[in-house]
Amino acid sequence: MSVNTPRTAIITGSTSGIGLGIATRFCQDGVNVVLNGFGDAAEIEATRAKLADDYGVTVRYSGADMTKTDQIEAMVAETEAELGPVDILVNNAGIQHVSPVEDFPVAKWDAIIAINLTSAFHTTRLVVKGMKDRGWGRIINVASAHGLVASPYKSAYVAAKHGIVGFTKTIALEAAEYGVTVNAVCPGYVLTPLVEAQIPDTAKARGMTEEEVKRNVLLEAQATKQFVTVEQLAATCSFLTTDAAGQITGIALPVDGGWTAH
Ligand code: NAD
């Protein structure tokens, strides 16, 4: 590939929060981007157009549902047809549900495993062969500190995030000799809609106020006592796409304010 040929990235779950931050940073880096996720159609289109306009890159949107294999396959096929081969894949789409395991809704378990874990298997199997054939690729899985340690009442999420760390290591080994790196980033708490939404349920499960949940639960283990920012995560992902990071593969990189140092 010529140095002037823009790379193409798919970032799942990038209409909001961390994924949108990564997409924005990749656009700044000159990468053509496919946004994915749910939300208000007009807002998504405004975001897509603004990113393309601000950074002079091509930005497409796929509304593929990460629980639907055929929609994931269509997203990858449409990307390849419109933007060319996928050089960078970020598996970021994720949902959460907080409940004791004995009450955990079965449908929520199935959805969390499908979105937070199985969708990464599908996207990866669809793009990794091309990356290996071309001798360059970057796969970044947005796991979590919960990919390394557990918290109560998050059984499906912790299982999925530990699962994706194992998946990351496996594909890193399979792709290692082909110029393709595969890594997981493991954020601590970031104040995104996903986290805001779980505060009331955590408050209920633990009998606390919402302020107590923020102070005593979310930031309890985060040694810096600060939320991680979307921009810090996006910059970490950007670094993992560089040639400087070419020998970093198969890791689960905490960006967690010291949480997993405990
Ligand atoms: P968010 O809710 O702001 O964004 C989630 C994105 O996923 C949205 O774009 C949403 O539309 C999309 N999405 C949800 N279901 C989907 C589906 N079925 N198909 C396609 N897209 C779907 O959440 P966030 O906090 O930005 O989380 C992004 C990732 O970061 C998740 O994997 C999450 O587990 C992980 N993470 C978040 C934190 C945090 O503190 N916010 C910490 C660690 C890890």
mmCIF file of C-alpha atoms in Angstrom, residues 6 13 44 180 259:
data_model
loop_
_atom_site.group_PDB
_atom_site.id
_atom_site.type_symbol
_atom_site.label_atom_id
_atom_site.label_comp_id
_atom_site.label_asym_id
_atom_site.label_seq_id
_atom_site.Cartn_x
_atom_site.Cartn_y
_atom_site.Cartn_z
ATOM 1 C CA PRO A 6 -5.926 5.959 3.175
ATOM 2 C CA GLY A 13 -20.862 0.563 18.125
ATOM 3 C CA ILE A 44 -26.174 9.849 12.923
ATOM 4 C CA VAL A 180 -1.545 -8.374 11.687
ATOM 5 C CA TRP A 259 -7.906 -0.274 38.966
#
